[in-house]
XYZ file of C-alpha atoms in Angstrom:
67
model
C 10.712 -8.297 -8.338
C 14.268 -8.690 -9.648
C 13.185 -9.283 -13.245
C 10.727 -6.399 -13.139
C 13.348 -4.139 -11.553
C 15.713 -4.895 -14.453
C 12.948 -3.991 -16.909
C 11.318 -0.890 -15.408
C 13.748 0.423 -12.799
C 13.417 1.175 -9.085
C 10.243 3.284 -9.053
C 8.067 1.547 -6.457
C 4.879 3.054 -7.871
C 5.341 0.710 -10.828
C 7.544 -1.992 -9.324
C 4.995 -3.460 -6.900
C 2.009 -3.750 -9.285
C 4.159 -4.969 -12.178
C 5.844 -7.523 -9.915
C 2.454 -8.923 -8.955
C 1.355 -9.023 -12.586
C 4.609 -10.578 -13.773
C 4.529 -13.171 -10.993
C 0.999 -14.191 -11.934
C 1.929 -14.436 -15.617
C 5.074 -16.418 -14.814
C 3.088 -18.895 -12.724
C 0.426 -19.192 -15.440
C 3.090 -19.821 -18.094
C 4.778 -22.372 -15.835
C 1.476 -24.174 -15.345
C 0.834 -24.305 -19.103
C 4.354 -25.577 -19.767
C 4.007 -28.152 -16.979
C 0.891 -29.554 -18.599
C 2.436 -29.666 -22.082
C 5.910 -31.126 -21.370
C 4.819 -34.720 -20.857
C 1.266 -34.861 -22.156
C -0.236 -37.709 -20.097
C 1.729 -36.779 -16.946
C 1.489 -33.370 -15.298
C 4.858 -32.084 -14.114
C 4.677 -30.121 -10.824
C 4.564 -26.377 -11.414
C 7.339 -25.775 -8.869
C 9.777 -27.780 -10.973
C 9.011 -25.767 -14.104
C 9.201 -22.493 -12.181
C 12.583 -23.536 -10.783
C 13.849 -24.394 -14.257
C 12.771 -20.968 -15.489
C 14.086 -19.080 -12.447
C 17.434 -20.824 -11.942
C 19.186 -19.235 -14.948
C 18.064 -15.786 -13.805
C 19.283 -16.483 -10.267
C 22.719 -17.504 -11.541
C 22.813 -14.442 -13.799
C 22.106 -12.191 -10.814
C 24.841 -13.906 -8.782
C 27.408 -13.500 -11.554
C 26.375 -9.919 -12.350
C 26.889 -8.821 -8.729
C 30.373 -10.325 -8.550
C 31.723 -8.559 -11.617
C 32.421 -4.833 -11.169
């Protein structure tokens, strides 16, 4: 929801459905990346999702500290 909120704002009529859609697309992209990183070995999707989400998490932490 944090990524979608940065993109479309705080209107819950759009935030909830777009969050569900974005979450599904993010998980699908993570699964595709996990299968393509090391071709014979499948990397767990949670690791790829963490690698994609960690920079955003740190950005949100830093953005809230600065006035």
